[in-house]
Amino acid sequence: MKIKVAPSILSADFSAMGEAIKRTEAAGADLIHCDVMDGSFVEPITFGGQMVKNIRPLTKLPLDCHLMIEHPKTQIKFFAEAGADIITVHYKACKKISDSYLEETLNLIKSYGVKCGVAINPDVDVEKVFDVFPLCDMVLIMSVYPGYGGQKFIPETLEKVKKAREFARFSGMDGLDIEIDGGVTEENAAAIKAAGANVLVAGSAFFRSPDPAKTVRILAE
Ligand code: DX5
Ligand code: ZN
């Protein structure tokens, strides 16, 4: 399965976002990971659909929008119309509203012709989202608690990556993207890929790298 590298613009300089996007594309990245935080589901506030709209014309790379927000359904329209290629919502944010909210949100994303994903925090069992795998293009396994870049990778989350990949294969979903997000480095990438993840988010590892193109190659090899 092709390994895709998704630098997270959370670690970029927000005052020079256009340049950051161009450098990311020039370095050979496969996706641009956009971390959307609302100050409620997670403590910080980052940006909303307007940022996605503004960076859309600057790159051909798919925009991978990771919504760390409450009530995600209310924002899908804005991100879809802004040009998001993938929109991922959190299991926990959906579950606290109702049992059917996650499925409804995934279907809403798909109704715009946009790919959809579900994200789980380190304290959520992956089995909880097995029932929505058939609706998803991507499953995002958080390897840190969401909210901040630059945290340390939680190695126990690799077990969930393995379970997710096994379940996807067993259920005939060989093409399902499994994304890992948080604390990915040049050093732990091999173990992450061996566990079955094929989309690697890299915030600090990419934006603090002295040679971002080399970092992308190492993460993707
Ligand atoms: C954390 C975000 C991540 C973060 C990754 O809440 O979802 O995407 O930016 O940053 P690093 O790679 O520095 O852990
Ligand atoms: Zn993210």
GROMACS .gro file of C-alpha atoms and ligand atoms in nm:
model
  236
    1MET     CA    1   0.000   0.000   0.000
    2LYS     CA    2   0.136   0.341  -0.088
    3ILE     CA    3   0.252   0.536   0.215
    4LYS     CA    4   0.128   0.896   0.219
    5VAL     CA    5   0.283   1.178   0.418
    6ALA     CA    6   0.056   1.453   0.547
    7PRO     CA    7   0.240   1.751   0.700
    8SER     CA    8   0.022   1.931   0.953
    9ILE     CA    9   0.007   2.306   0.901
   10LEU     CA   10  -0.057   2.341   1.275
   11SER     CA   11   0.323   2.355   1.304
   12ALA     CA   12   0.363   2.613   1.027
   13ASP     CA   13   0.394   2.990   1.076
   14PHE     CA   14   0.033   3.111   1.037
   15SER     CA   15   0.155   3.453   0.921
   16ALA     CA   16   0.325   3.290   0.620
   17MET     CA   17   0.082   3.012   0.537
   18GLY     CA   18   0.105   3.053   0.160
   19GLU     CA   19   0.479   2.990   0.164
   20ALA     CA   20   0.436   2.696   0.400
   21ILE     CA   21   0.191   2.533   0.158
   22LYS     CA   22   0.428   2.579  -0.135
   23ARG     CA   23   0.724   2.439   0.062
   24THR     CA   24   0.512   2.142   0.167
   25GLU     CA   25   0.421   2.060  -0.190
   26ALA     CA   26   0.780   2.112  -0.309
   27ALA     CA   27   0.905   1.871  -0.042
   28GLY     CA   28   0.701   1.588  -0.197
   29ALA     CA   29   0.420   1.561   0.057
   30ASP     CA   30   0.106   1.371  -0.045
   31LEU     CA   31  -0.160   1.559   0.154
   32ILE     CA   32  -0.192   1.877   0.356
   33HIS     CA   33  -0.328   1.804   0.704
   34CYS     CA   34  -0.542   2.088   0.838
   35ASP     CA   35  -0.597   2.074   1.215
   36VAL     CA   36  -0.921   2.250   1.301
   37MET     CA   37  -0.968   2.318   1.673
   38ASP     CA   38  -1.261   2.492   1.838
   39GLY     CA   39  -1.147   2.572   2.192
   40SER     CA   40  -1.407   2.331   2.329
   41PHE     CA   41  -1.350   1.976   2.204
   42VAL     CA   42  -0.982   2.067   2.251
   43GLU     CA   43  -0.842   2.370   2.435
   44PRO     CA   44  -0.688   2.574   2.152
   45ILE     CA   45  -0.861   2.746   1.863
   46THR     CA   46  -0.684   2.726   1.529
   47PHE     CA   47  -0.882   2.810   1.216
   48GLY     CA   48  -1.199   2.727   1.025
   49GLY     CA   49  -1.323   2.686   0.671
   50GLN     CA   50  -1.189   3.024   0.562
   51MET     CA   51  -0.829   2.901   0.594
   52VAL     CA   52  -0.909   2.599   0.377
   53LYS     CA   53  -1.074   2.825   0.122
   54ASN     CA   54  -0.768   3.049   0.111
   55ILE     CA   55  -0.511   2.770   0.075
   56ARG     CA   56  -0.719   2.574  -0.178
   57PRO     CA   57  -0.595   2.768  -0.484
   58LEU     CA   58  -0.232   2.744  -0.372
   59THR     CA   59  -0.188   2.369  -0.411
   60LYS     CA   60  -0.305   2.063  -0.601
   61LEU     CA   61  -0.249   1.841  -0.297
   62PRO     CA   62  -0.558   1.702  -0.127
   63LEU     CA   63  -0.661   1.896   0.185
   64ASP     CA   64  -0.704   1.653   0.472
   65CYS     CA   65  -0.923   1.834   0.726
   66HIS     CA   66  -0.913   1.697   1.079
   67LEU     CA   67  -1.203   1.851   1.270
   68MET     CA   68  -1.137   1.853   1.644
   69ILE     CA   69  -1.466   2.026   1.713
   70GLU     CA   70  -1.799   1.979   1.887
   71HIS     CA   71  -2.113   1.952   1.671
   72PRO     CA   72  -1.914   1.873   1.355
   73LYS     CA   73  -2.229   1.848   1.142
   74THR     CA   74  -2.272   2.225   1.158
   75GLN     CA   75  -1.938   2.284   0.986
   76ILE     CA   76  -1.937   2.024   0.708
   77LYS     CA   77  -2.096   2.255   0.451
   78PHE     CA   78  -1.829   2.522   0.504
   79PHE     CA   79  -1.536   2.282   0.472
   80ALA     CA   80  -1.685   2.099   0.173
   81GLU     CA   81  -1.755   2.426  -0.009
   82ALA     CA   82  -1.410   2.557   0.083
   83GLY     CA   83  -1.253   2.269  -0.109
   84ALA     CA   84  -1.169   2.004   0.151
   85ASP     CA   85  -1.088   1.664  -0.003
   86ILE     CA   86  -1.119   1.461   0.317
   87ILE     CA   87  -1.308   1.558   0.631
   88THR     CA   88  -1.249   1.359   0.949
   89VAL     CA   89  -1.464   1.393   1.259
   90HIS     CA   90  -1.413   1.264   1.611
   91TYR     CA   91  -1.603   0.965   1.746
   92LYS     CA   92  -1.622   1.129   2.092
   93ALA     CA   93  -1.764   1.458   1.964
   94CYS     CA   94  -2.037   1.269   1.777
   95LYS     CA   95  -2.115   1.011   2.042
   96LYS     CA   96  -2.194   1.272   2.307
   97ILE     CA   97  -2.473   1.408   2.085
   98SER     CA   98  -2.649   1.084   1.989
   99ASP     CA   99  -2.586   0.726   1.882
  100SER     CA  100  -2.664   0.804   1.519
  101TYR     CA  101  -2.479   1.138   1.491
  102LEU     CA  102  -2.150   0.988   1.367
  103GLU     CA  103  -2.314   0.797   1.087
  104GLU     CA  104  -2.527   1.097   0.994
  105THR     CA  105  -2.219   1.320   0.982
  106LEU     CA  106  -2.022   1.075   0.766
  107ASN     CA  107  -2.316   1.052   0.525
  108LEU     CA  108  -2.345   1.431   0.518
  109ILE     CA  109  -1.977   1.461   0.422
  110LYS     CA  110  -2.024   1.204   0.146
  111SER     CA  111  -2.330   1.389   0.015
  112TYR     CA  112  -2.093   1.672  -0.086
  113GLY     CA  113  -1.873   1.428  -0.280
  114VAL     CA  114  -1.599   1.464  -0.016
  115LYS     CA  115  -1.412   1.170   0.139
  116CYS     CA  116  -1.484   1.107   0.505
  117GLY     CA  117  -1.306   0.970   0.808
  118VAL     CA  118  -1.354   0.894   1.174
  119ALA     CA  119  -1.093   0.977   1.440
  120ILE     CA  120  -1.042   0.812   1.777
  121ASN     CA  121  -0.851   0.941   2.076
  122PRO     CA  122  -0.591   0.724   2.253
  123ASP     CA  123  -0.849   0.622   2.517
  124VAL     CA  124  -1.110   0.498   2.269
  125ASP     CA  125  -1.110   0.132   2.164
  126VAL     CA  126  -1.092   0.091   1.790
  127GLU     CA  127  -1.368  -0.172   1.803
  128LYS     CA  128  -1.611   0.113   1.881
  129VAL     CA  129  -1.582   0.241   1.524
  130PHE     CA  130  -1.568  -0.091   1.336
  131ASP     CA  131  -1.935  -0.051   1.241
  132VAL     CA  132  -1.866   0.272   1.049
  133PHE     CA  133  -1.556   0.142   0.864
  134PRO     CA  134  -1.767   0.063   0.553
  135LEU     CA  135  -1.877   0.429   0.539
  136CYS     CA  136  -1.524   0.566   0.577
  137ASP     CA  137  -1.243   0.638   0.334
  138MET     CA  138  -1.006   0.685   0.625
  139VAL     CA  139  -0.974   0.593   0.991
  140LEU     CA  140  -0.758   0.828   1.198
  141ILE     CA  141  -0.592   0.681   1.503
  142MET     CA  142  -0.465   0.954   1.735
  143SER     CA  143  -0.126   0.868   1.881
  144VAL     CA  144  -0.139   1.167   2.119
  145TYR     CA  145  -0.433   1.338   2.290
  146PRO     CA  146  -0.545   1.601   2.039
  147GLY     CA  147  -0.488   1.970   2.098
  148TYR     CA  148  -0.119   2.039   2.054
  149GLY     CA  149   0.163   1.963   1.813
  150GLY     CA  150   0.498   1.843   1.938
  151GLN     CA  151   0.376   1.580   2.186
  152LYS     CA  152   0.533   1.241   2.246
  153PHE     CA  153   0.400   0.941   2.053
  154ILE     CA  154   0.199   0.696   2.267
  155PRO     CA  155   0.333   0.353   2.157
  156GLU     CA  156   0.030   0.158   2.285
  157THR     CA  157  -0.179   0.310   2.005
  158LEU     CA  158   0.005   0.089   1.753
  159GLU     CA  159  -0.197  -0.207   1.875
  160LYS     CA  160  -0.510  -0.027   1.755
  161VAL     CA  161  -0.354   0.036   1.417
  162LYS     CA  162  -0.290  -0.338   1.385
  163LYS     CA  163  -0.645  -0.425   1.487
  164ALA     CA  164  -0.788  -0.169   1.245
  165ARG     CA  165  -0.580  -0.301   0.954
  166GLU     CA  166  -0.666  -0.664   1.034
  167PHE     CA  167  -1.037  -0.585   1.060
  168ALA     CA  168  -1.030  -0.386   0.733
  169ARG     CA  169  -0.854  -0.673   0.549
  170PHE     CA  170  -1.083  -0.934   0.699
  171SER     CA  171  -1.386  -0.731   0.588
  172GLY     CA  172  -1.267  -0.680   0.231
  173MET     CA  173  -1.171  -0.312   0.280
  174ASP     CA  174  -0.812  -0.346   0.163
  175GLY     CA  175  -0.804   0.010   0.032
  176LEU     CA  176  -0.904   0.176   0.359
  177ASP     CA  177  -0.660   0.450   0.458
  178ILE     CA  178  -0.538   0.425   0.815
  179GLU     CA  179  -0.390   0.752   0.932
  180ILE     CA  180  -0.180   0.804   1.242
  181ASP     CA  181  -0.154   1.148   1.395
  182GLY     CA  182   0.068   1.278   1.672
  183GLY     CA  183   0.434   1.241   1.758
  184VAL     CA  184   0.535   1.080   1.428
  185THR     CA  185   0.911   1.102   1.374
  186GLU     CA  186   1.175   0.969   1.136
  187GLU     CA  187   1.264   0.724   1.414
  188ASN     CA  188   0.923   0.570   1.484
  189ALA     CA  189   0.788   0.573   1.125
  190ALA     CA  190   0.903   0.217   1.046
  191ALA     CA  191   0.712   0.069   1.342
  192ILE     CA  192   0.402   0.272   1.248
  193LYS     CA  193   0.406   0.144   0.889
  194ALA     CA  194   0.473  -0.213   1.002
  195ALA     CA  195   0.161  -0.192   1.219
  196GLY     CA  196  -0.045  -0.110   0.911
  197ALA     CA  197  -0.084   0.269   0.897
  198ASN     CA  198  -0.041   0.414   0.548
  199VAL     CA  199  -0.105   0.786   0.608
  200LEU     CA  200   0.145   0.953   0.841
  201VAL     CA  201   0.074   1.301   0.976
  202ALA     CA  202   0.386   1.497   1.061
  203GLY     CA  203   0.371   1.839   1.224
  204SER     CA  204   0.694   1.914   1.407
  205ALA     CA  205   0.888   1.638   1.230
  206PHE     CA  206   0.822   1.813   0.899
  207PHE     CA  207   0.816   2.183   0.984
  208ARG     CA  208   1.118   2.167   1.214
  209SER     CA  209   1.319   1.947   0.980
  210PRO     CA  210   1.640   2.096   0.837
  211ASP     CA  211   1.561   1.901   0.518
  212PRO     CA  212   1.183   1.856   0.479
  213ALA     CA  213   1.212   1.668   0.145
  214LYS     CA  214   1.440   1.414   0.312
  215THR     CA  215   1.198   1.382   0.604
  216VAL     CA  216   0.914   1.308   0.361
  217ARG     CA  217   1.128   1.042   0.188
  218ILE     CA  218   1.217   0.875   0.517
  219LEU     CA  219   0.857   0.874   0.638
  220ALA     CA  220   0.732   0.740   0.305
  221GLU     CA  221   0.996   0.473   0.230
  222DX5     C1  222  -0.281   1.720   1.736
  222DX5     C2  223  -0.300   1.734   1.587
  222DX5     C3  224  -0.186   1.681   1.509
  222DX5     C4  225  -0.057   1.756   1.533
  222DX5     C5  226   0.057   1.670   1.497
  222DX5     O1  227  -0.397   1.756   1.800
  222DX5     O2  228  -0.415   1.665   1.543
  222DX5     O3  229  -0.215   1.676   1.371
  222DX5     O4  230  -0.049   1.873   1.458
  222DX5     O5  231   0.175   1.737   1.532
  222DX5     P1  232   0.307   1.656   1.569
  222DX5     O6  233   0.345   1.578   1.447
  222DX5     O7  234   0.405   1.764   1.603
  222DX5     O8  235   0.274   1.567   1.685
  223ZN      ZN  236  -0.443   1.625   1.317
   0.00000   0.00000   0.00000
